[in-house]
mmCIF file of C-alpha atoms and ligand atoms in Angstrom:
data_model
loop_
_atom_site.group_PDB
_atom_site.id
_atom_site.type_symbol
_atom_site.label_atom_id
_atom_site.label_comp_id
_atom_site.label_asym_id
_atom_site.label_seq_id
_atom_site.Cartn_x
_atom_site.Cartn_y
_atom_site.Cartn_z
ATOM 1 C CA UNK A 1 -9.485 -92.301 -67.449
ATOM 2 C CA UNK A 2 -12.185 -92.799 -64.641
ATOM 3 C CA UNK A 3 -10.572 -91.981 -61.002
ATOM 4 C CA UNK A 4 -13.450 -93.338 -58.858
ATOM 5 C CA UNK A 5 -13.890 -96.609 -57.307
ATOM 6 C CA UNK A 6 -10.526 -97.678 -59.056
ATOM 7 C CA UNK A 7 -7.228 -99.546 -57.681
ATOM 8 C CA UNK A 8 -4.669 -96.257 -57.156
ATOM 9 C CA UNK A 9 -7.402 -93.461 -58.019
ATOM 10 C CA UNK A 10 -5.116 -90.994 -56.100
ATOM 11 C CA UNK A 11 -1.716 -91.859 -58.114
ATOM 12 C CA UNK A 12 -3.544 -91.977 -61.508
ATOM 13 C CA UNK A 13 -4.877 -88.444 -60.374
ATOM 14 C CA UNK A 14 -1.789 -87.124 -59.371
ATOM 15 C CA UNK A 15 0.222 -88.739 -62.385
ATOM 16 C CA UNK A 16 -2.133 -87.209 -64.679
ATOM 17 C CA UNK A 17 -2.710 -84.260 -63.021
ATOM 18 C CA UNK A 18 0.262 -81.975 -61.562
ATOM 19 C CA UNK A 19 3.358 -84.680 -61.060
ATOM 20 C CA UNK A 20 2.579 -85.862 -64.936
ATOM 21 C CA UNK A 21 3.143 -82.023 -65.999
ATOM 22 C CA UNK A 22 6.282 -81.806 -64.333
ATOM 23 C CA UNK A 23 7.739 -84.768 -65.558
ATOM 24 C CA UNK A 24 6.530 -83.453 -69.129
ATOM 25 C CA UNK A 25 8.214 -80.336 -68.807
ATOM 26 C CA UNK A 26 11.258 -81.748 -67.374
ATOM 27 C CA UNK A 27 11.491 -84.467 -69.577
ATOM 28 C CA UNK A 28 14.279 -83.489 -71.079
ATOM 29 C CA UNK A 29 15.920 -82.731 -68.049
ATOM 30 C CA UNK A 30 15.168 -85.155 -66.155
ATOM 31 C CA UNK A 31 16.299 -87.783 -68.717
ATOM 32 C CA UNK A 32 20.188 -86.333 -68.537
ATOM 33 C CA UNK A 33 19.939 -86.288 -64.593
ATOM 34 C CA UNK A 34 18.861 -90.426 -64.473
ATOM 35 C CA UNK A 35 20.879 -91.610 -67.346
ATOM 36 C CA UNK A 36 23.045 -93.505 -65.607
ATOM 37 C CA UNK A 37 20.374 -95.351 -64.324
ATOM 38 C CA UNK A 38 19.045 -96.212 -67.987
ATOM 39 C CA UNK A 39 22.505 -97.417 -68.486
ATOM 40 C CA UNK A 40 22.742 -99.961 -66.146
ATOM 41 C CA UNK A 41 18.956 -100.977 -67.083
ATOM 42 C CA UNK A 42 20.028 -101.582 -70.964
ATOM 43 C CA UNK A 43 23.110 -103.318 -69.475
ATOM 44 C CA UNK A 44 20.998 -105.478 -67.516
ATOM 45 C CA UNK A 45 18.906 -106.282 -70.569
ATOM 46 C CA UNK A 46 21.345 -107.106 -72.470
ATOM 47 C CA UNK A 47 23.450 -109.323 -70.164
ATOM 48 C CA UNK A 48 20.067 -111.003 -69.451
ATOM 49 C CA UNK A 49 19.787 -111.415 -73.303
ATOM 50 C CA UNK A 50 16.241 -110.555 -72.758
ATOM 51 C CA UNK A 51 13.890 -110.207 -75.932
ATOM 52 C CA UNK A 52 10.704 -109.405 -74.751
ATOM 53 C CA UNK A 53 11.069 -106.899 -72.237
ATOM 54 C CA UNK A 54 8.079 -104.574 -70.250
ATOM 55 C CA UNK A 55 9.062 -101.510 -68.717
ATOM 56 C CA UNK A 56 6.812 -100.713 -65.920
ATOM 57 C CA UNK A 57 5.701 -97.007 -65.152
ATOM 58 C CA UNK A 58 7.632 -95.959 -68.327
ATOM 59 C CA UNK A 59 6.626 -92.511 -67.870
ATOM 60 C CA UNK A 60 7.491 -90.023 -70.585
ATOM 61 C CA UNK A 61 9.621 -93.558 -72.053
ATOM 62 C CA UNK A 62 13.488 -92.745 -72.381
ATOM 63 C CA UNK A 63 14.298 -95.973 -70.650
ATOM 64 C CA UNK A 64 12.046 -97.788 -73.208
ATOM 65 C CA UNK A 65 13.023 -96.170 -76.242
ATOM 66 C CA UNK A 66 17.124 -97.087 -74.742
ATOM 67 C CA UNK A 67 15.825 -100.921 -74.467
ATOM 68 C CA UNK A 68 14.176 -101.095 -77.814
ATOM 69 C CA UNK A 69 17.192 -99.456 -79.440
ATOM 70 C CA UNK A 70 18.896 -102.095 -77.641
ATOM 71 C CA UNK A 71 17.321 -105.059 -78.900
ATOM 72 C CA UNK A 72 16.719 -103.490 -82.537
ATOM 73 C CA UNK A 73 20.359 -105.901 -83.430
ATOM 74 C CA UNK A 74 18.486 -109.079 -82.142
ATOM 75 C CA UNK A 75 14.748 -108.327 -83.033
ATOM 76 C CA UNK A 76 13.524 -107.638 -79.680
ATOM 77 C CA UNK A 77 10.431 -105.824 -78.516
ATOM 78 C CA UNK A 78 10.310 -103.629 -76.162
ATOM 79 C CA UNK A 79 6.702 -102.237 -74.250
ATOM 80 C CA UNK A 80 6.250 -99.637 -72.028
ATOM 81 C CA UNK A 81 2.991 -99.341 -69.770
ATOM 82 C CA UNK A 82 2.148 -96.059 -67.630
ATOM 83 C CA UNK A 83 -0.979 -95.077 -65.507
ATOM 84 C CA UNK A 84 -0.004 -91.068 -67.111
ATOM 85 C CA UNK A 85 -1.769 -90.300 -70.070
ATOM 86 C CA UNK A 86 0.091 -87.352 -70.752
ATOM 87 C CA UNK A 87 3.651 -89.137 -70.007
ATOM 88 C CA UNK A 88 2.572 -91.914 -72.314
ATOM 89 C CA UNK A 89 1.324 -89.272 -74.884
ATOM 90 C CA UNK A 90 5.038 -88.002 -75.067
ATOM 91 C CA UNK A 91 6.281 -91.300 -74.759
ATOM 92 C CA UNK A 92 4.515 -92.140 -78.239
ATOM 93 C CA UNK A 93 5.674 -88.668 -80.130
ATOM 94 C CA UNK A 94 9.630 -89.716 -79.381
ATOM 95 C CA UNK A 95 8.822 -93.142 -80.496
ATOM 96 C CA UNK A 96 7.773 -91.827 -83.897
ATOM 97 C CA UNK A 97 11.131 -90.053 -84.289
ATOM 98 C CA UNK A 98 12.712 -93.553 -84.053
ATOM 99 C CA UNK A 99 13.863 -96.427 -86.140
ATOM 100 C CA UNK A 100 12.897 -99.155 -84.000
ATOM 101 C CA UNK A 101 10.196 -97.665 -81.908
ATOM 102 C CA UNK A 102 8.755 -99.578 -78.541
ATOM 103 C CA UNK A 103 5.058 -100.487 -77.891
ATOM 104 C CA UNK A 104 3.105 -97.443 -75.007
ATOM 105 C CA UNK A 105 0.354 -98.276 -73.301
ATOM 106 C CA UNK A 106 -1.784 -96.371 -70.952
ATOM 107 C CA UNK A 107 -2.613 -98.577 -68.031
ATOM 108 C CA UNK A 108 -2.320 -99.710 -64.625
ATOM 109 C CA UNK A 109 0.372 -102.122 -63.921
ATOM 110 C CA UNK A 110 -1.590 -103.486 -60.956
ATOM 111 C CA UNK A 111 -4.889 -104.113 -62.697
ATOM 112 C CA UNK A 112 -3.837 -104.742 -66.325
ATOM 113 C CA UNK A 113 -4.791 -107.440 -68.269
ATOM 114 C CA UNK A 114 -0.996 -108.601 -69.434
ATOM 115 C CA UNK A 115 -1.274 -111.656 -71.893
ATOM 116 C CA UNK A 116 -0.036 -114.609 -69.397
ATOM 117 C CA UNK A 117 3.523 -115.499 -69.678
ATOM 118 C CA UNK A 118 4.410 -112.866 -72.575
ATOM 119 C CA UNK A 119 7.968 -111.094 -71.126
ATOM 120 C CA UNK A 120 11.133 -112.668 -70.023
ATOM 121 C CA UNK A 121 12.551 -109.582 -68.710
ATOM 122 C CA UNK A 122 10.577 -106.878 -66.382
ATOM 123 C CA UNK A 123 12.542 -103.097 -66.031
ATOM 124 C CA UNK A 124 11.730 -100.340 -64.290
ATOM 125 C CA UNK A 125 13.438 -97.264 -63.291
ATOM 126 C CA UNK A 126 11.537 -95.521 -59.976
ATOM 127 C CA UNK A 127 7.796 -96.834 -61.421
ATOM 128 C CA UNK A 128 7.158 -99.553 -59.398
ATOM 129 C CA UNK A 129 6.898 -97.628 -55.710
ATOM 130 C CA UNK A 130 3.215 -96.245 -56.381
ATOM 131 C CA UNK A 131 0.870 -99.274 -56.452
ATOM 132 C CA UNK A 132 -1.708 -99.058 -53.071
ATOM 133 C CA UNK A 133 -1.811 -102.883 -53.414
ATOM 134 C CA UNK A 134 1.863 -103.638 -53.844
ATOM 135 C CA UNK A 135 1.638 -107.699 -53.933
ATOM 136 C CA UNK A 136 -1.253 -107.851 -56.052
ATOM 137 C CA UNK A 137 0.530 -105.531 -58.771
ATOM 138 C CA UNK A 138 3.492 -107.705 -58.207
ATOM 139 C CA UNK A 139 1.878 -110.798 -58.515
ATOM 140 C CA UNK A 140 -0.025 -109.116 -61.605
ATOM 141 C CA UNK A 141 3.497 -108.526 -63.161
ATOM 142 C CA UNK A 142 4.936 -112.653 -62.009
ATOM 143 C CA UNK A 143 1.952 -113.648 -64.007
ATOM 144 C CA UNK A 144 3.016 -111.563 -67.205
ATOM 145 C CA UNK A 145 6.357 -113.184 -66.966
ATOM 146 C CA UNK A 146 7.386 -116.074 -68.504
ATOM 147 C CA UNK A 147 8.832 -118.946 -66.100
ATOM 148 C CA UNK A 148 12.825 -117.599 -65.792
ATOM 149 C CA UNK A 149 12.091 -114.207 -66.766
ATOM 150 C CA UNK A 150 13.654 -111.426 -64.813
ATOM 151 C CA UNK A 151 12.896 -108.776 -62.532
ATOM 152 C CA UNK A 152 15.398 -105.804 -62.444
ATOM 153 C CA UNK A 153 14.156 -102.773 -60.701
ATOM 154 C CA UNK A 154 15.450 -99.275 -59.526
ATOM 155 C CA UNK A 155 13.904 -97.523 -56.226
ATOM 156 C CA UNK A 156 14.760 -95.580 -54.058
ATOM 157 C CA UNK A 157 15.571 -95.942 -50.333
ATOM 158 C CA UNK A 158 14.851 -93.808 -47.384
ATOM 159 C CA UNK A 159 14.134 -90.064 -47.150
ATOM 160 C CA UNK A 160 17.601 -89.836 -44.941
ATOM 161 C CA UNK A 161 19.619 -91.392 -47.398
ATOM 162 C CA UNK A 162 18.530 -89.022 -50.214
ATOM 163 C CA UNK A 163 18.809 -85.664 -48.235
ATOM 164 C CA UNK A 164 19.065 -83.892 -51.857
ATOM 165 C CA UNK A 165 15.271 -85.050 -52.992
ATOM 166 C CA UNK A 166 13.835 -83.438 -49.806
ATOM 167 C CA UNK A 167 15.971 -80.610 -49.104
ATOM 168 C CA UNK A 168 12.910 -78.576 -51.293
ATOM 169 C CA UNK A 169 9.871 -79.546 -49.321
ATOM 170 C CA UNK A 170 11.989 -79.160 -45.680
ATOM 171 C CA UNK A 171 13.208 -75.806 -46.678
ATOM 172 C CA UNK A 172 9.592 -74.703 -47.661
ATOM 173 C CA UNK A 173 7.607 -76.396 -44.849
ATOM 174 C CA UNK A 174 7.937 -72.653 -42.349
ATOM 175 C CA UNK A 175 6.016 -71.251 -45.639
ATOM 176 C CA UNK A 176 4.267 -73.983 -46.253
ATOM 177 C CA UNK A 177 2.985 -75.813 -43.484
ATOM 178 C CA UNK A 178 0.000 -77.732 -45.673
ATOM 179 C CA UNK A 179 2.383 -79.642 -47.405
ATOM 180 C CA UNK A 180 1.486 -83.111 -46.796
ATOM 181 C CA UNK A 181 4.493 -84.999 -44.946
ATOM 182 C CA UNK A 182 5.503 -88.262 -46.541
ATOM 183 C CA UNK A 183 4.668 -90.989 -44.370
ATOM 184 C CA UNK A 184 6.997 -93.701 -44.710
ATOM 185 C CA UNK A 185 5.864 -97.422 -46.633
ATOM 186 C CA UNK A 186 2.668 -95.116 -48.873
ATOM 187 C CA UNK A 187 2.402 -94.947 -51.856
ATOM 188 C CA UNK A 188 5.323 -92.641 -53.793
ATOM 189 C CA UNK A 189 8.745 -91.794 -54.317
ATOM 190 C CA UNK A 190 10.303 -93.799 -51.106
ATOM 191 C CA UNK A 191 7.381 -96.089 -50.390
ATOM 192 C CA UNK A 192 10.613 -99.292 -51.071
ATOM 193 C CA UNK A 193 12.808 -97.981 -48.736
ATOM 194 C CA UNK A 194 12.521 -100.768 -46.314
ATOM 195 C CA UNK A 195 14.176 -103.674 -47.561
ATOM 196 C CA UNK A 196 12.876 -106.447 -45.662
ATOM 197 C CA UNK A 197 9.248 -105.328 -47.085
ATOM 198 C CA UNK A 198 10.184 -104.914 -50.738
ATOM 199 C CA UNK A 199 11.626 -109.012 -49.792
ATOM 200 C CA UNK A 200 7.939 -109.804 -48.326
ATOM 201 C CA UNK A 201 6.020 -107.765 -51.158
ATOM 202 C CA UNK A 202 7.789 -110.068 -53.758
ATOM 203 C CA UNK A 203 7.764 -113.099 -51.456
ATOM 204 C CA UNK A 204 3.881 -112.912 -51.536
ATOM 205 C CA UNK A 205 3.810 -111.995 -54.806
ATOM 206 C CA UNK A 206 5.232 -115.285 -55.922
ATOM 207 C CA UNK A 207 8.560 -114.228 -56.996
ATOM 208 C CA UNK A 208 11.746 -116.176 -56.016
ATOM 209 C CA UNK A 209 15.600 -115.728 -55.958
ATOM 210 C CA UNK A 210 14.991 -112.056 -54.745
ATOM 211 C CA UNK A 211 17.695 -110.338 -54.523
ATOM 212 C CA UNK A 212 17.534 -106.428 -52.920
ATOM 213 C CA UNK A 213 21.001 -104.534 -53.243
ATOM 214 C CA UNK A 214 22.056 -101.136 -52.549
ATOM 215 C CA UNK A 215 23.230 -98.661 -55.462
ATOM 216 C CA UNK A 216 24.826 -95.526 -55.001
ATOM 217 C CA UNK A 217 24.605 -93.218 -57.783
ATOM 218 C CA UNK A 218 26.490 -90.217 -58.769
ATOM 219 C CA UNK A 219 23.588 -87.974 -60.002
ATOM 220 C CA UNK A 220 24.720 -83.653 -61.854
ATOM 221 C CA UNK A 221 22.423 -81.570 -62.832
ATOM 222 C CA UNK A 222 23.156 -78.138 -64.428
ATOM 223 C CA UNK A 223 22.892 -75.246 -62.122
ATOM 224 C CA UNK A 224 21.020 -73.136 -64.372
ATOM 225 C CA UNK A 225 18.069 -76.196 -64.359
ATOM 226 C CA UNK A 226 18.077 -76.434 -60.832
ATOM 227 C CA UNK A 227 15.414 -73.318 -60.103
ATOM 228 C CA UNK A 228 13.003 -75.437 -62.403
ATOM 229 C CA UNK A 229 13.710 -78.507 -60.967
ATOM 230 C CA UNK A 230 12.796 -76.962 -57.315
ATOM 231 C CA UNK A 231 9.369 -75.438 -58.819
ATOM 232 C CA UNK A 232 8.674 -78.254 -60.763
ATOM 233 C CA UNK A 233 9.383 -81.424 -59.191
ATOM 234 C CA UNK A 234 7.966 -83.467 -55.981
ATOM 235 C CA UNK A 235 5.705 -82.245 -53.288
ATOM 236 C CA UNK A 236 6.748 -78.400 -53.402
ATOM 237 C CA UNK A 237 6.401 -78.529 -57.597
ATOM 238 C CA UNK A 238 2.564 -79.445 -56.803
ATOM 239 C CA UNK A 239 1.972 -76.454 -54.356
ATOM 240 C CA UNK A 240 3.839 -73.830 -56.254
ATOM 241 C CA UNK A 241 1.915 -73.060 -59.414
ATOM 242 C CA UNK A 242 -1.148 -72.888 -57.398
ATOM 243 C CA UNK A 243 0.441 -69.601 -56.065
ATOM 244 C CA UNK A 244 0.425 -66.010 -57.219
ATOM 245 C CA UNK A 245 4.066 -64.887 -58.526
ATOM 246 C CA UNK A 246 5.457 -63.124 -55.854
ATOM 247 C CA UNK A 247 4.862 -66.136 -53.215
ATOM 248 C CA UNK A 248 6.644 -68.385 -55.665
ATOM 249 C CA UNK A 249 9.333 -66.332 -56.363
ATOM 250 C CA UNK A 250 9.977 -65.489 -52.868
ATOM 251 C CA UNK A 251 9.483 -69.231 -51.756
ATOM 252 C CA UNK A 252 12.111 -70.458 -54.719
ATOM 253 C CA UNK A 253 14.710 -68.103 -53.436
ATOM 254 C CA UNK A 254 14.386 -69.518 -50.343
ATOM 255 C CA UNK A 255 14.491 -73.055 -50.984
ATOM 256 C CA UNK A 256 17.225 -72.652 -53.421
ATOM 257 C CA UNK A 257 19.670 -71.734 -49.890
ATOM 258 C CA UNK A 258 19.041 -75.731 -49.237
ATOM 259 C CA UNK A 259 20.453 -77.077 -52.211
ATOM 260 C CA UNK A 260 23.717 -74.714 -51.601
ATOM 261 C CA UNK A 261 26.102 -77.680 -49.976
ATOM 262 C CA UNK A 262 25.171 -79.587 -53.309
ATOM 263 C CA UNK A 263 25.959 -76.643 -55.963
ATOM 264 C CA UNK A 264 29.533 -76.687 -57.550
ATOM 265 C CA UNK A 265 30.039 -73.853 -59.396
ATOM 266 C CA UNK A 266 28.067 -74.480 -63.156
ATOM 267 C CA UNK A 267 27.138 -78.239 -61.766
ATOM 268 C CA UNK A 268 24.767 -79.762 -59.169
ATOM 269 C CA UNK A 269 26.079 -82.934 -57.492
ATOM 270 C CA UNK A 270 24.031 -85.522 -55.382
ATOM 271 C CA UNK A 271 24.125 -89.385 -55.081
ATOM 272 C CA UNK A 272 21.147 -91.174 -54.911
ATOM 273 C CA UNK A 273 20.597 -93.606 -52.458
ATOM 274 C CA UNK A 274 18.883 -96.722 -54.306
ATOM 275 C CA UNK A 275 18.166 -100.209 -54.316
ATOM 276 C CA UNK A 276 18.888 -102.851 -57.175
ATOM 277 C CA UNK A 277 15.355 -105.167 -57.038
ATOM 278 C CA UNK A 278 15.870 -108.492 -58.853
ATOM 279 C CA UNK A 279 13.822 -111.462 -58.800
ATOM 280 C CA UNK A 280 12.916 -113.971 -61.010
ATOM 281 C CA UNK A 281 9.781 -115.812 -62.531
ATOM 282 C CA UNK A 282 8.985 -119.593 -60.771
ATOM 283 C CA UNK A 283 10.092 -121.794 -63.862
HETATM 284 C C1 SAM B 301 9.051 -91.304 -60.879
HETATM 285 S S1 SAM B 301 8.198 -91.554 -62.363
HETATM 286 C C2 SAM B 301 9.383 -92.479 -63.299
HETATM 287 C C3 SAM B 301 9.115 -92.450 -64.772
HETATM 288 C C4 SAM B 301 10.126 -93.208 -65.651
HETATM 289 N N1 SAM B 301 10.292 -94.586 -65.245
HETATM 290 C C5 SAM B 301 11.452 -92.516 -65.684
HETATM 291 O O1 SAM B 301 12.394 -92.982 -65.032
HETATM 292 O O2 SAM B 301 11.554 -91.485 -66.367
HETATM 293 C C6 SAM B 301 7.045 -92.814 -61.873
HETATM 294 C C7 SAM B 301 6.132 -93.295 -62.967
HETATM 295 O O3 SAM B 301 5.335 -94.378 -62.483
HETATM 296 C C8 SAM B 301 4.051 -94.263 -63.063
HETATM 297 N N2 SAM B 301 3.088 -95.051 -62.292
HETATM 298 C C9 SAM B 301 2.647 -94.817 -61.034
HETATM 299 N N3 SAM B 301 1.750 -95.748 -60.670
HETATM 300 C C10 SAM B 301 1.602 -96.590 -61.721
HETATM 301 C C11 SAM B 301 0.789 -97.749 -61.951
HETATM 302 N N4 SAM B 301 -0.047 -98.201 -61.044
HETATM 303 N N5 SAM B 301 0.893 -98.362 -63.154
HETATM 304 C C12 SAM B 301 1.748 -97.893 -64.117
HETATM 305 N N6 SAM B 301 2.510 -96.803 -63.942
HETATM 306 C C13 SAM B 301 2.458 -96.159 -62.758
HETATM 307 C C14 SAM B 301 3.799 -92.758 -63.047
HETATM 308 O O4 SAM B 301 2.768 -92.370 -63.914
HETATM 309 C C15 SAM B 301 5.171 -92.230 -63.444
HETATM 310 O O5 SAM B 301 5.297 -92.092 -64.825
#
């Protein structure tokens, strides 16, 4: 895929570059730790008794491959599109392994060429908070909706109110001082936090009945995954393998004091502070 002179050239890089590799690695992982969030996205689907559903920023696909399975009993489709060639590449090896497997496609949910109207649902669990043109990918997405169809989204909210997905890169700043601090509304993991814009995005975007509500989560992770969660995942995970052994070592024994108040004996415990984004197509 070519980088320059493109809509999001820095998330494609970093998708397909170091934060795609994690997620790769961790797939498996990472899957268990956000289940619960898959759940309540094949609940929604189903409630919705959505057929044609698109699952934005699929990334390495478990939430797809959940939908699909889903909507095998009603002869559904389910498609999943991600800017992350090597997510998507996974993404596609599961769905061989499965009986009714989902459509991947590699491409930029801001810029893509959707057919007009072809979904009447729209998922997405934490791949919609990356776009540098937020409206325009939104609007991009209203116009691959069918009139009705429904948005259902998971992001995340603020920094504060998810002290667990920082606690790496704040305990490793005094070693790390070049790590890039997150500034809030860019692009990334908390770029929805603010309510009242996610509203406006959508607003502009053409969407209406918007509705923006909070979800608490109840996250565990097993304590023995936690080290390669820490060197793996979010800004510290991109730093890390760029340095030699010792440095790592010594900066992952370090970091790993942080996560201490959420370590219960074999089981890490955090709740993630979301928001529920729903919406729905003009009819
Ligand atoms: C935090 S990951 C979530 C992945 C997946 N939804 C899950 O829950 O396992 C965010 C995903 O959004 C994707 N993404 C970022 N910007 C995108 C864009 N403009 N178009 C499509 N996907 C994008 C990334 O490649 C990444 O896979």
């Amino acid at each position: 895929m070519d980088t320059n002179q493109q809509a999001n050239a820095q998330q494609i890089a970093l998708w397909n570059g170091s934060a795609g590799r994690g997620w790769v690695e961790a797939q498996e992982s990472l899957d268990r730790l956000f289940e619960p969030f898959e759940d309540l996205l094949v609940q929604a689907v189903a409630e919705r008794k959505a057929q044609r559903v698109l699952d934005i920023g699929c990334g390495t696909g478990s939430t797809t491959l959940a939908v699909a399975e889903q909507l095998a009993n009603t002869k559904g489709s389910a498609v999943g599109l991600d800017i992350s060639e090597p997510m998507i590449a996974l993404a596609k090896r599961r769905a061989e392994l499965t009986s009714a497997p989902p459509h991947f496609i590699c491409a930029d949910a801001q810029t893509h060429a959707f057919e007009p109207a072809s979904f009447d649902m729209i998922v997405s669990r934490f791949g919609v908070m990356f776009f540098d043109d937020s409206v325009r990918a939104f609007a991009n997405l209203r116009r691959a909706a069918a009139p009705g169809a429904a948005l259902h989204t998971i992001v995340w909210r603020s920094a504060a109110d998810n002290s667990f997905m920082t606690a790496a890169e704040r305990a490793a700043a005094p070693f790390l001082p070049e790590i890039p601090k997150r500034q809030p509304d860019e692009p990334g993991q908390f770029a929805f936090a603010d309510r009242d814009r996610v509203y406006s995005i959508l607003e502009k975007a053409g969407w209406s009945e918007i509705d923006i509500r909070p979800l608490d989560v109840a996250c565990t992770l097993p304590e023995h995954e936690l080290n390669d969660y820490i060197a793996r995942l979010g800004p510290l995970g991109r730093v890390l393998p760029q340095l030699d052994e010792q440095k790592r070592a010594r900066i992952i024994e370090a970091v790993r004091t942080a996560f201490e108040p959420f370590v219960h004996g074999a089981e890490v415990r955090f709740t993630a502070a979301c928001w529920t984004v729903g919406a729905r197509a003009p009819r």
